[in-house]
mmCIF file of C-alpha atoms in Angstrom:
data_model
loop_
_atom_site.group_PDB
_atom_site.id
_atom_site.type_symbol
_atom_site.label_atom_id
_atom_site.label_comp_id
_atom_site.label_asym_id
_atom_site.label_seq_id
_atom_site.Cartn_x
_atom_site.Cartn_y
_atom_site.Cartn_z
ATOM 1 C CA MET V 1 3.808 -27.447 -23.084
ATOM 2 C CA ARG V 2 5.127 -29.396 -26.568
ATOM 3 C CA ILE V 3 6.964 -32.350 -26.610
ATOM 4 C CA ALA V 4 8.119 -34.588 -29.895
ATOM 5 C CA VAL V 5 9.318 -37.949 -29.888
ATOM 6 C CA PRO V 6 11.307 -38.173 -33.387
ATOM 7 C CA THR V 7 12.038 -41.766 -34.604
ATOM 8 C CA GLU V 8 16.296 -41.813 -34.540
ATOM 9 C CA VAL V 9 18.141 -42.166 -38.441
ATOM 10 C CA LYS V 10 21.534 -43.225 -36.852
ATOM 11 C CA ASN V 11 22.944 -46.673 -38.184
ATOM 12 C CA HIS V 12 20.710 -49.891 -36.462
ATOM 13 C CA GLU V 13 19.632 -46.731 -33.883
ATOM 14 C CA TYR V 14 16.472 -48.970 -32.722
ATOM 15 C CA ARG V 15 15.477 -47.157 -29.338
ATOM 16 C CA VAL V 16 13.280 -43.815 -28.049
ATOM 17 C CA ALA V 17 13.524 -41.712 -26.664
ATOM 18 C CA LEU V 18 10.407 -42.269 -24.420
ATOM 19 C CA THR V 19 8.619 -45.243 -23.400
ATOM 20 C CA PRO V 20 4.620 -45.252 -23.817
ATOM 21 C CA VAL V 21 4.771 -45.432 -19.878
ATOM 22 C CA GLY V 22 6.713 -41.656 -19.999
ATOM 23 C CA VAL V 23 4.516 -40.265 -22.576
ATOM 24 C CA ALA V 24 0.849 -41.356 -19.953
ATOM 25 C CA GLU V 25 3.433 -39.275 -17.608
ATOM 26 C CA LEU V 26 3.881 -36.308 -19.510
ATOM 27 C CA VAL V 27 0.254 -36.200 -20.474
ATOM 28 C CA ALA V 28 -0.591 -37.274 -16.868
ATOM 29 C CA HIS V 29 0.876 -33.888 -16.053
ATOM 30 C CA GLY V 30 -0.542 -32.139 -18.782
ATOM 31 C CA HIS V 31 2.061 -31.499 -20.975
ATOM 32 C CA GLN V 32 1.238 -32.960 -24.925
ATOM 33 C CA VAL V 33 3.500 -35.545 -27.163
ATOM 34 C CA ALA V 34 3.861 -35.914 -30.711
ATOM 35 C CA VAL V 35 5.852 -39.604 -31.608
ATOM 36 C CA GLN V 36 6.897 -39.767 -35.100
ATOM 37 C CA ALA V 37 5.505 -43.050 -36.676
ATOM 38 C CA GLY V 38 7.655 -45.851 -36.178
ATOM 39 C CA ALA V 39 9.304 -43.960 -33.196
ATOM 40 C CA GLY V 40 8.960 -47.059 -31.059
ATOM 41 C CA VAL V 41 9.166 -50.081 -33.462
ATOM 42 C CA GLY V 42 12.476 -51.129 -33.143
ATOM 43 C CA SER V 43 12.338 -51.235 -29.061
ATOM 44 C CA SER V 44 8.799 -52.975 -29.285
ATOM 45 C CA PHE V 45 6.495 -49.894 -28.837
ATOM 46 C CA THR V 46 4.110 -49.713 -31.309
ATOM 47 C CA ASP V 47 1.638 -46.493 -32.593
ATOM 48 C CA GLU V 48 -1.212 -47.872 -30.949
ATOM 49 C CA GLU V 49 0.073 -48.440 -27.631
ATOM 50 C CA TYR V 50 1.578 -44.695 -27.531
ATOM 51 C CA ARG V 51 -1.351 -43.598 -28.620
ATOM 52 C CA ALA V 52 -3.402 -45.137 -25.868
ATOM 53 C CA GLN V 53 -1.223 -43.110 -23.294
ATOM 54 C CA GLY V 54 -2.751 -40.026 -25.148
ATOM 55 C CA ALA V 55 0.762 -39.664 -27.662
ATOM 56 C CA THR V 56 -0.604 -37.855 -31.132
ATOM 57 C CA ILE V 57 1.057 -39.689 -33.682
ATOM 58 C CA ILE V 58 2.479 -37.575 -36.505
ATOM 59 C CA ASP V 59 4.306 -39.970 -39.821
ATOM 60 C CA ASP V 60 6.048 -36.093 -41.057
ATOM 61 C CA PRO V 61 9.191 -35.741 -39.246
ATOM 62 C CA ASP V 62 9.770 -32.239 -40.170
ATOM 63 C CA GLU V 63 6.042 -31.837 -38.890
ATOM 64 C CA VAL V 64 7.286 -33.839 -35.628
ATOM 65 C CA TRP V 65 9.963 -31.610 -35.159
ATOM 66 C CA GLY V 66 7.852 -28.575 -35.507
ATOM 67 C CA PHE V 67 5.942 -29.754 -33.420
ATOM 68 C CA GLY V 68 8.381 -29.581 -30.457
ATOM 69 C CA GLU V 69 8.953 -26.580 -27.924
ATOM 70 C CA VAL V 70 11.308 -29.613 -27.078
ATOM 71 C CA VAL V 71 12.951 -32.356 -28.559
ATOM 72 C CA VAL V 72 13.878 -35.495 -26.809
ATOM 73 C CA LYS V 73 15.435 -37.587 -28.446
ATOM 74 C CA VAL V 74 18.111 -40.831 -27.956
ATOM 75 C CA LYS V 75 20.599 -39.456 -30.136
ATOM 76 C CA GLU V 76 22.903 -36.249 -31.427
ATOM 77 C CA PRO V 77 20.784 -34.845 -34.573
ATOM 78 C CA LEU V 78 22.903 -36.432 -37.453
ATOM 79 C CA PRO V 79 23.193 -33.913 -40.716
ATOM 80 C CA GLU V 80 19.773 -34.891 -42.565
ATOM 81 C CA GLU V 81 18.062 -33.618 -39.713
ATOM 82 C CA HIS V 82 20.560 -29.951 -39.312
ATOM 83 C CA HIS V 83 17.678 -28.068 -41.354
ATOM 84 C CA ARG V 84 14.619 -29.241 -38.690
ATOM 85 C CA LEU V 85 17.546 -27.357 -35.589
ATOM 86 C CA ARG V 86 16.322 -23.964 -34.462
ATOM 87 C CA ASP V 87 16.481 -20.868 -32.325
ATOM 88 C CA ASP V 88 13.565 -21.583 -30.026
ATOM 89 C CA LEU V 89 13.843 -25.388 -29.411
ATOM 90 C CA ALA V 90 15.603 -27.250 -26.519
ATOM 91 C CA LEU V 91 17.042 -30.919 -27.397
ATOM 92 C CA PHE V 92 17.502 -33.016 -25.182
ATOM 93 C CA THR V 93 19.825 -35.913 -26.070
ATOM 94 C CA TYR V 94 23.162 -37.392 -25.524
ATOM 95 C CA LEU V 95 25.386 -35.436 -27.860
ATOM 96 C CA HIS V 96 28.520 -35.373 -27.531
ATOM 97 C CA LEU V 97 29.912 -32.862 -28.709
ATOM 98 C CA ALA V 98 33.812 -32.778 -28.356
ATOM 99 C CA ALA V 99 33.797 -35.308 -30.356
ATOM 100 C CA ALA V 100 31.247 -33.776 -33.035
ATOM 101 C CA PRO V 101 32.292 -31.002 -34.388
ATOM 102 C CA GLU V 102 29.733 -31.194 -37.028
ATOM 103 C CA CYS V 103 27.017 -31.001 -34.917
ATOM 104 C CA THR V 104 28.157 -28.732 -32.689
ATOM 105 C CA GLU V 105 28.592 -26.257 -35.312
ATOM 106 C CA ALA V 106 24.786 -26.923 -36.670
ATOM 107 C CA LEU V 107 23.435 -26.481 -32.505
ATOM 108 C CA LEU V 108 25.447 -23.301 -32.969
ATOM 109 C CA ALA V 109 24.283 -21.957 -36.253
ATOM 110 C CA ALA V 110 20.880 -22.672 -35.049
ATOM 111 C CA GLY V 111 20.965 -20.513 -31.860
ATOM 112 C CA THR V 112 19.209 -24.380 -30.521
ATOM 113 C CA THR V 113 19.433 -25.188 -26.794
ATOM 114 C CA ALA V 114 21.266 -28.389 -26.210
ATOM 115 C CA ILE V 115 21.005 -30.254 -23.188
ATOM 116 C CA ALA V 116 23.065 -33.612 -22.926
ATOM 117 C CA TYR V 117 22.419 -36.801 -21.214
ATOM 118 C CA GLU V 118 25.887 -37.006 -20.418
ATOM 119 C CA THR V 119 26.587 -33.820 -19.170
ATOM 120 C CA VAL V 120 23.896 -33.411 -16.547
ATOM 121 C CA GLN V 121 26.588 -33.969 -13.538
ATOM 122 C CA LEU V 122 25.078 -34.265 -9.464
ATOM 123 C CA ALA V 123 27.204 -32.600 -6.600
ATOM 124 C CA THR V 124 28.939 -36.097 -6.185
ATOM 125 C CA GLY V 125 30.457 -36.442 -9.769
ATOM 126 C CA ALA V 126 27.954 -38.828 -10.965
ATOM 127 C CA LEU V 127 25.987 -38.936 -14.517
ATOM 128 C CA PRO V 128 22.185 -40.313 -13.421
ATOM 129 C CA LEU V 129 21.217 -39.531 -17.289
ATOM 130 C CA LEU V 130 24.580 -41.628 -18.422
ATOM 131 C CA GLN V 131 24.466 -44.276 -16.128
ATOM 132 C CA PRO V 132 22.017 -46.492 -17.643
ATOM 133 C CA MET V 133 23.578 -47.081 -20.913
ATOM 134 C CA SER V 134 27.174 -47.131 -19.164
ATOM 135 C CA GLU V 135 25.514 -50.716 -17.825
ATOM 136 C CA VAL V 136 24.279 -51.335 -20.246
ATOM 137 C CA ALA V 137 26.913 -50.975 -23.654
ATOM 138 C CA GLY V 138 29.846 -52.499 -20.143
ATOM 139 C CA THR V 139 27.577 -55.418 -20.104
ATOM 140 C CA LEU V 140 27.538 -55.587 -23.716
ATOM 141 C CA ALA V 141 31.430 -55.058 -24.528
ATOM 142 C CA PRO V 142 32.051 -58.850 -22.750
ATOM 143 C CA GLN V 143 29.490 -59.692 -25.361
ATOM 144 C CA VAL V 144 30.669 -58.748 -28.483
ATOM 145 C CA GLY V 145 34.523 -58.680 -27.021
ATOM 146 C CA ALA V 146 33.644 -62.515 -26.706
ATOM 147 C CA MET V 147 32.082 -63.112 -29.902
ATOM 148 C CA THR V 148 34.964 -61.437 -32.182
ATOM 149 C CA LEU V 149 37.209 -63.497 -30.761
ATOM 150 C CA THR V 150 36.469 -65.725 -32.508
ATOM 151 C CA ARG V 151 37.907 -66.871 -35.626
ATOM 152 C CA HIS V 152 36.075 -66.786 -38.206
ATOM 153 C CA ARG V 153 34.873 -63.265 -36.702
ATOM 154 C CA GLY V 154 38.693 -61.863 -37.269
ATOM 155 C CA GLY V 155 40.236 -62.828 -33.621
ATOM 156 C CA ARG V 156 42.269 -65.085 -31.447
ATOM 157 C CA GLY V 157 39.620 -68.051 -31.294
ATOM 158 C CA MET V 158 39.363 -68.379 -27.980
ATOM 159 C CA LEU V 159 36.914 -68.697 -25.705
ATOM 160 C CA LEU V 160 36.925 -66.070 -22.050
ATOM 161 C CA GLY V 161 36.028 -68.506 -20.298
ATOM 162 C CA GLY V 162 38.827 -71.135 -20.189
ATOM 163 C CA ILE V 163 37.814 -75.070 -19.879
ATOM 164 C CA SER V 164 39.351 -77.617 -18.057
ATOM 165 C CA GLY V 165 43.147 -77.822 -19.036
ATOM 166 C CA VAL V 166 42.814 -74.258 -20.773
ATOM 167 C CA ALA V 167 44.000 -71.001 -19.374
ATOM 168 C CA SER V 168 40.913 -68.489 -19.471
ATOM 169 C CA ALA V 169 41.501 -65.453 -21.993
ATOM 170 C CA LYS V 170 43.511 -61.860 -19.687
ATOM 171 C CA VAL V 171 40.449 -59.156 -20.256
ATOM 172 C CA LEU V 172 41.860 -55.645 -18.960
ATOM 173 C CA VAL V 173 39.117 -52.981 -18.146
ATOM 174 C CA LEU V 174 40.313 -49.573 -18.390
ATOM 175 C CA GLY V 175 38.225 -47.267 -16.196
ATOM 176 C CA GLY V 176 36.668 -48.567 -12.565
ATOM 177 C CA GLY V 177 33.266 -46.471 -13.855
ATOM 178 C CA THR V 178 29.834 -47.408 -14.346
ATOM 179 C CA ALA V 179 30.205 -49.043 -17.308
ATOM 180 C CA GLY V 180 33.995 -50.335 -16.279
ATOM 181 C CA GLN V 181 32.664 -52.613 -13.423
ATOM 182 C CA THR V 182 29.905 -54.335 -15.387
ATOM 183 C CA ALA V 183 32.206 -55.093 -17.330
ATOM 184 C CA ALA V 184 34.182 -56.519 -15.097
ATOM 185 C CA ASN V 185 31.356 -57.970 -13.255
ATOM 186 C CA ILE V 186 30.471 -59.983 -16.805
ATOM 187 C CA ALA V 187 33.573 -60.773 -18.054
ATOM 188 C CA ALA V 188 34.371 -62.544 -15.153
ATOM 189 C CA GLY V 189 31.281 -64.576 -14.934
ATOM 190 C CA MET V 190 31.621 -65.473 -18.499
ATOM 191 C CA GLY V 191 35.332 -67.329 -16.823
ATOM 192 C CA ALA V 192 37.746 -64.430 -18.024
ATOM 193 C CA ASP V 193 40.500 -63.592 -15.674
ATOM 194 C CA VAL V 194 40.097 -59.999 -15.276
ATOM 195 C CA THR V 195 42.507 -57.066 -14.549
ATOM 196 C CA ILE V 196 41.154 -53.583 -13.449
ATOM 197 C CA LEU V 197 42.688 -50.230 -14.232
ATOM 198 C CA ASP V 198 41.935 -46.257 -12.827
ATOM 199 C CA THR V 199 44.136 -44.001 -11.268
ATOM 200 C CA ASP V 200 40.982 -43.887 -8.808
ATOM 201 C CA MET V 201 41.785 -45.435 -5.413
ATOM 202 C CA ASP V 202 37.800 -45.478 -4.342
ATOM 203 C CA LYS V 203 36.707 -46.560 -7.486
ATOM 204 C CA LEU V 204 39.556 -49.589 -7.417
ATOM 205 C CA ARG V 205 38.393 -50.207 -3.391
ATOM 206 C CA THR V 206 34.645 -50.361 -4.284
ATOM 207 C CA SER V 207 36.196 -53.290 -7.174
ATOM 208 C CA PHE V 208 38.574 -55.178 -4.579
ATOM 209 C CA TRP V 209 35.087 -55.186 -2.214
ATOM 210 C CA ARG V 210 32.341 -55.997 -4.662
ATOM 211 C CA PHE V 211 34.263 -58.972 -6.375
ATOM 212 C CA GLN V 212 35.548 -60.273 -3.524
ATOM 213 C CA ASN V 213 39.566 -59.351 -5.063
ATOM 214 C CA ARG V 214 38.145 -62.042 -8.212
ATOM 215 C CA VAL V 215 38.860 -59.081 -10.613
ATOM 216 C CA HIS V 216 42.624 -58.348 -9.738
ATOM 217 C CA GLN V 217 42.744 -54.059 -9.828
ATOM 218 C CA LEU V 218 45.552 -51.827 -10.496
ATOM 219 C CA ALA V 219 46.619 -48.346 -10.396
ATOM 220 C CA SER V 220 46.679 -47.072 -13.796
ATOM 221 C CA SER V 221 49.682 -45.828 -15.154
ATOM 222 C CA ARG V 222 51.752 -45.583 -19.009
ATOM 223 C CA LEU V 223 53.963 -48.582 -17.004
ATOM 224 C CA ALA V 224 51.621 -50.696 -16.396
ATOM 225 C CA LEU V 225 49.247 -49.521 -19.427
ATOM 226 C CA ALA V 226 52.775 -50.385 -21.506
ATOM 227 C CA GLU V 227 52.507 -54.257 -19.504
ATOM 228 C CA LEU V 228 49.271 -55.097 -19.421
ATOM 229 C CA VAL V 229 47.794 -54.557 -23.381
ATOM 230 C CA PRO V 230 49.941 -55.829 -24.921
ATOM 231 C CA GLN V 231 49.193 -59.775 -22.337
ATOM 232 C CA ALA V 232 45.997 -59.172 -22.707
ATOM 233 C CA ASP V 233 43.095 -60.983 -24.907
ATOM 234 C CA LEU V 234 40.757 -58.273 -24.609
ATOM 235 C CA VAL V 235 41.250 -55.167 -23.927
ATOM 236 C CA ILE V 236 37.692 -53.035 -23.110
ATOM 237 C CA GLY V 237 38.280 -49.115 -22.750
ATOM 238 C CA THR V 238 35.668 -47.097 -20.504
ATOM 239 C CA VAL V 239 37.696 -43.741 -19.492
ATOM 240 C CA LEU V 240 35.292 -40.986 -19.672
ATOM 241 C CA ILE V 241 35.959 -37.082 -18.598
ATOM 242 C CA PRO V 242 32.350 -35.211 -19.114
ATOM 243 C CA GLY V 243 32.179 -33.269 -21.761
ATOM 244 C CA ALA V 244 35.829 -33.573 -22.652
ATOM 245 C CA LYS V 245 37.329 -35.548 -25.190
ATOM 246 C CA THR V 246 38.369 -38.657 -23.911
ATOM 247 C CA PRO V 247 42.933 -39.200 -23.336
ATOM 248 C CA LYS V 248 44.236 -41.363 -25.886
ATOM 249 C CA LEU V 249 45.548 -44.503 -23.653
ATOM 250 C CA VAL V 250 46.307 -47.149 -25.601
ATOM 251 C CA THR V 251 48.658 -45.982 -28.179
ATOM 252 C CA ASP V 252 49.658 -47.673 -31.428
ATOM 253 C CA GLU V 253 53.379 -48.452 -30.177
ATOM 254 C CA MET V 254 51.279 -51.143 -27.383
ATOM 255 C CA VAL V 255 49.174 -52.305 -30.248
ATOM 256 C CA GLN V 256 51.721 -53.251 -32.201
ATOM 257 C CA ALA V 257 52.794 -55.571 -29.132
ATOM 258 C CA MET V 258 49.883 -57.069 -28.699
ATOM 259 C CA LYS V 259 49.467 -60.612 -29.648
ATOM 260 C CA THR V 260 47.695 -61.413 -33.481
ATOM 261 C CA GLY V 261 43.773 -61.248 -33.384
ATOM 262 C CA ALA V 262 43.694 -59.716 -30.035
ATOM 263 C CA VAL V 263 40.348 -57.684 -29.857
ATOM 264 C CA LEU V 264 39.839 -54.492 -28.215
ATOM 265 C CA VAL V 265 36.425 -52.423 -27.875
ATOM 266 C CA ASP V 266 35.638 -48.592 -27.011
ATOM 267 C CA VAL V 267 33.261 -48.171 -25.080
ATOM 268 C CA ALA V 268 34.382 -44.657 -25.071
ATOM 269 C CA ILE V 269 34.140 -44.077 -28.661
ATOM 270 C CA ASP V 270 31.085 -41.867 -28.736
ATOM 271 C CA GLN V 271 33.867 -38.983 -27.001
ATOM 272 C CA GLY V 272 36.336 -39.568 -29.117
ATOM 273 C CA GLY V 273 37.237 -43.262 -27.727
ATOM 274 C CA CYS V 274 40.270 -44.598 -25.515
ATOM 275 C CA PHE V 275 42.838 -46.028 -28.187
ATOM 276 C CA GLU V 276 45.201 -44.193 -30.452
ATOM 277 C CA HIS V 277 43.706 -45.494 -33.298
ATOM 278 C CA SER V 278 39.768 -46.209 -32.561
ATOM 279 C CA ARG V 279 37.442 -44.567 -34.820
ATOM 280 C CA PRO V 280 33.175 -44.656 -34.857
ATOM 281 C CA THR V 281 31.600 -47.756 -36.749
ATOM 282 C CA THR V 282 28.360 -48.604 -36.986
ATOM 283 C CA HIS V 283 26.410 -52.138 -36.326
ATOM 284 C CA ALA V 284 26.293 -52.548 -39.796
ATOM 285 C CA ASP V 285 30.379 -52.970 -39.761
ATOM 286 C CA PRO V 286 31.151 -53.088 -36.503
ATOM 287 C CA THR V 287 35.093 -54.114 -36.617
ATOM 288 C CA PHE V 288 38.487 -53.144 -38.223
ATOM 289 C CA THR V 289 42.408 -54.152 -37.885
ATOM 290 C CA VAL V 290 45.400 -52.657 -36.531
ATOM 291 C CA HIS V 291 48.119 -54.456 -36.496
ATOM 292 C CA ASP V 292 46.836 -57.620 -36.306
ATOM 293 C CA THR V 293 43.849 -56.352 -33.856
ATOM 294 C CA VAL V 294 40.553 -56.865 -34.249
ATOM 295 C CA PHE V 295 39.108 -52.903 -33.024
ATOM 296 C CA TYR V 296 35.529 -52.694 -31.879
ATOM 297 C CA CYS V 297 34.006 -49.401 -31.781
ATOM 298 C CA VAL V 298 30.063 -48.685 -32.233
ATOM 299 C CA THR V 299 29.202 -45.514 -31.106
ATOM 300 C CA ASN V 300 25.513 -46.438 -30.360
ATOM 301 C CA MET V 301 26.519 -50.094 -28.635
ATOM 302 C CA PRO V 302 23.287 -50.392 -26.485
ATOM 303 C CA GLY V 303 21.311 -49.678 -29.226
ATOM 304 C CA ALA V 304 21.281 -53.437 -30.029
ATOM 305 C CA VAL V 305 19.176 -54.023 -27.196
ATOM 306 C CA PRO V 306 16.852 -51.246 -27.749
ATOM 307 C CA ASN V 307 13.859 -52.658 -25.368
ATOM 308 C CA THR V 308 15.882 -53.121 -22.618
ATOM 309 C CA SER V 309 17.618 -49.625 -22.984
ATOM 310 C CA THR V 310 14.649 -47.396 -23.644
ATOM 311 C CA TYR V 311 13.174 -48.404 -20.461
ATOM 312 C CA ALA V 312 16.221 -47.635 -18.746
ATOM 313 C CA LEU V 313 16.698 -44.866 -20.849
ATOM 314 C CA THR V 314 13.215 -43.629 -19.751
ATOM 315 C CA ASN V 315 13.305 -44.329 -16.310
ATOM 316 C CA ALA V 316 16.175 -42.171 -15.632
ATOM 317 C CA THR V 317 15.810 -39.338 -18.274
ATOM 318 C CA LEU V 318 11.638 -38.973 -17.352
ATOM 319 C CA PRO V 319 12.189 -36.882 -14.217
ATOM 320 C CA TYR V 320 14.013 -34.805 -15.873
ATOM 321 C CA LEU V 321 12.538 -33.680 -18.857
ATOM 322 C CA THR V 322 9.171 -33.675 -16.326
ATOM 323 C CA ARG V 323 11.096 -30.666 -14.600
ATOM 324 C CA ILE V 324 11.894 -29.611 -18.031
ATOM 325 C CA ALA V 325 8.497 -29.402 -19.199
ATOM 326 C CA GLU V 326 6.349 -27.602 -16.324
ATOM 327 C CA HIS V 327 9.330 -25.102 -15.459
ATOM 328 C CA GLY V 328 10.783 -23.913 -19.077
ATOM 329 C CA TRP V 329 14.162 -25.086 -19.490
ATOM 330 C CA ARG V 330 15.846 -22.431 -17.466
ATOM 331 C CA GLU V 331 13.450 -22.072 -14.705
ATOM 332 C CA ALA V 332 14.463 -25.954 -14.492
ATOM 333 C CA MET V 333 18.024 -25.309 -14.350
ATOM 334 C CA ARG V 334 18.135 -22.526 -11.991
ATOM 335 C CA ARG V 335 15.980 -25.297 -9.379
ATOM 336 C CA ASP V 336 18.617 -27.759 -10.240
ATOM 337 C CA GLU V 337 22.388 -27.761 -10.736
ATOM 338 C CA ALA V 338 23.040 -30.677 -12.023
ATOM 339 C CA LEU V 339 20.184 -29.934 -14.664
ATOM 340 C CA ALA V 340 22.248 -26.861 -15.451
ATOM 341 C CA LYS V 341 25.644 -28.914 -16.268
ATOM 342 C CA GLY V 342 23.694 -30.809 -19.206
ATOM 343 C CA LEU V 343 23.234 -27.203 -20.800
ATOM 344 C CA ASN V 344 25.958 -27.984 -23.904
ATOM 345 C CA THR V 345 24.886 -25.021 -26.251
ATOM 346 C CA HIS V 346 22.156 -21.801 -26.407
ATOM 347 C CA ALA V 347 21.762 -18.846 -28.765
ATOM 348 C CA GLY V 348 24.194 -19.628 -30.843
ATOM 349 C CA ALA V 349 27.640 -19.718 -28.307
ATOM 350 C CA ILE V 350 29.054 -22.861 -26.222
ATOM 351 C CA VAL V 351 28.351 -22.754 -22.883
ATOM 352 C CA HIS V 352 30.016 -26.189 -21.221
ATOM 353 C CA PRO V 353 33.627 -25.685 -20.706
ATOM 354 C CA ALA V 354 34.459 -28.956 -21.595
ATOM 355 C CA VAL V 355 33.060 -28.689 -25.170
ATOM 356 C CA ALA V 356 34.604 -24.965 -25.272
ATOM 357 C CA GLN V 357 37.338 -26.162 -24.748
ATOM 358 C CA ALA V 358 37.659 -29.676 -27.155
ATOM 359 C CA PHE V 359 37.681 -26.939 -29.722
ATOM 360 C CA GLY V 360 39.925 -24.300 -28.353
ATOM 361 C CA ARG V 361 36.420 -21.499 -28.033
ATOM 362 C CA ASP V 362 35.697 -19.794 -25.499
ATOM 363 C CA HIS V 363 32.144 -20.123 -23.594
ATOM 364 C CA THR V 364 29.657 -18.605 -22.065
ATOM 365 C CA ASP V 365 29.193 -18.720 -18.269
ATOM 366 C CA ILE V 366 25.867 -21.043 -17.556
ATOM 367 C CA ALA V 367 25.065 -18.403 -14.550
ATOM 368 C CA GLU V 368 24.736 -15.521 -17.429
ATOM 369 C CA VAL V 369 22.486 -17.588 -18.852
ATOM 370 C CA LEU V 370 20.138 -18.454 -16.122
ATOM 371 C CA SER V 371 20.221 -15.344 -15.528
ATOM 372 C CA PRO V 372 17.415 -13.581 -15.289
ATOM 373 C CA ALA V 373 15.980 -10.654 -18.089
#
């Protein structure tokens, strides 16, 4: 099969969909891989490294997209890439379509088969292709929060970890999944006073034992949020519903009650964000203020650490990409229910129920798509 790896065009997105190691594995299985010239530079991979593993290097992005039966990316296609979508193409990438109506319409209009990393889901409920980036974003969230809390960034001018005679910052983490647990771990390691809120008691029990009760954990409710958000110096939102828009948990009223210079980091912004005032920002212009608080809502946080992120992403996606290349996406999905849940659009129709619900539209049943002709 022909697999294409274009250069990412999103603002300050330095990740690339495959490492040279990933290329080597696909080539060893008899597949052809084309990588756009310079695609890996931001992640510290040279064209020569890709070429040495059997990749063809192509300068022109239209030619790269045209080469691929499967195009593998990191982020959703932006408007400048929409003309490259087509009906005989399988696109494998992060999509977050529930919060991206323009991209959704482009995929439907082109008839593209779009497979989203973030909705590939195991029977246990785990999201194996989202997990590595959740770990990265969860690790970054307290770091960017700590920097944003500095006075010259508009924050309260305080350290996350207190010093002798001075209280530590209060960090509230919404969601006890991979990103939330990781964020709590890093924030606690920085000396902050950390609380996790979640509605899932199993996740709270995991937090209790993992952190040996050094991180507070509470069952989430509107009352708990209304009480704890105004007390927090840093709020980190990590709530996720696979394929669907994120619920708005932190209201305008709660933000109004927060301390001047408090910071809110919305890790869930790719799915619409879990704060009422959240709107997508970029690494070039990452923050905005609301009621004297500072919001950080960068949609591709892991893009700031592309070398780590690209290795982690390839580790997770390569087994699935190899199956798609070996068997074709339809047969690969027949053999793997987790991968089948990644199918978001096909032949001009929405397939994933949560994506369809986000737009108030009907969806085509996955069984119908995968049934033999």
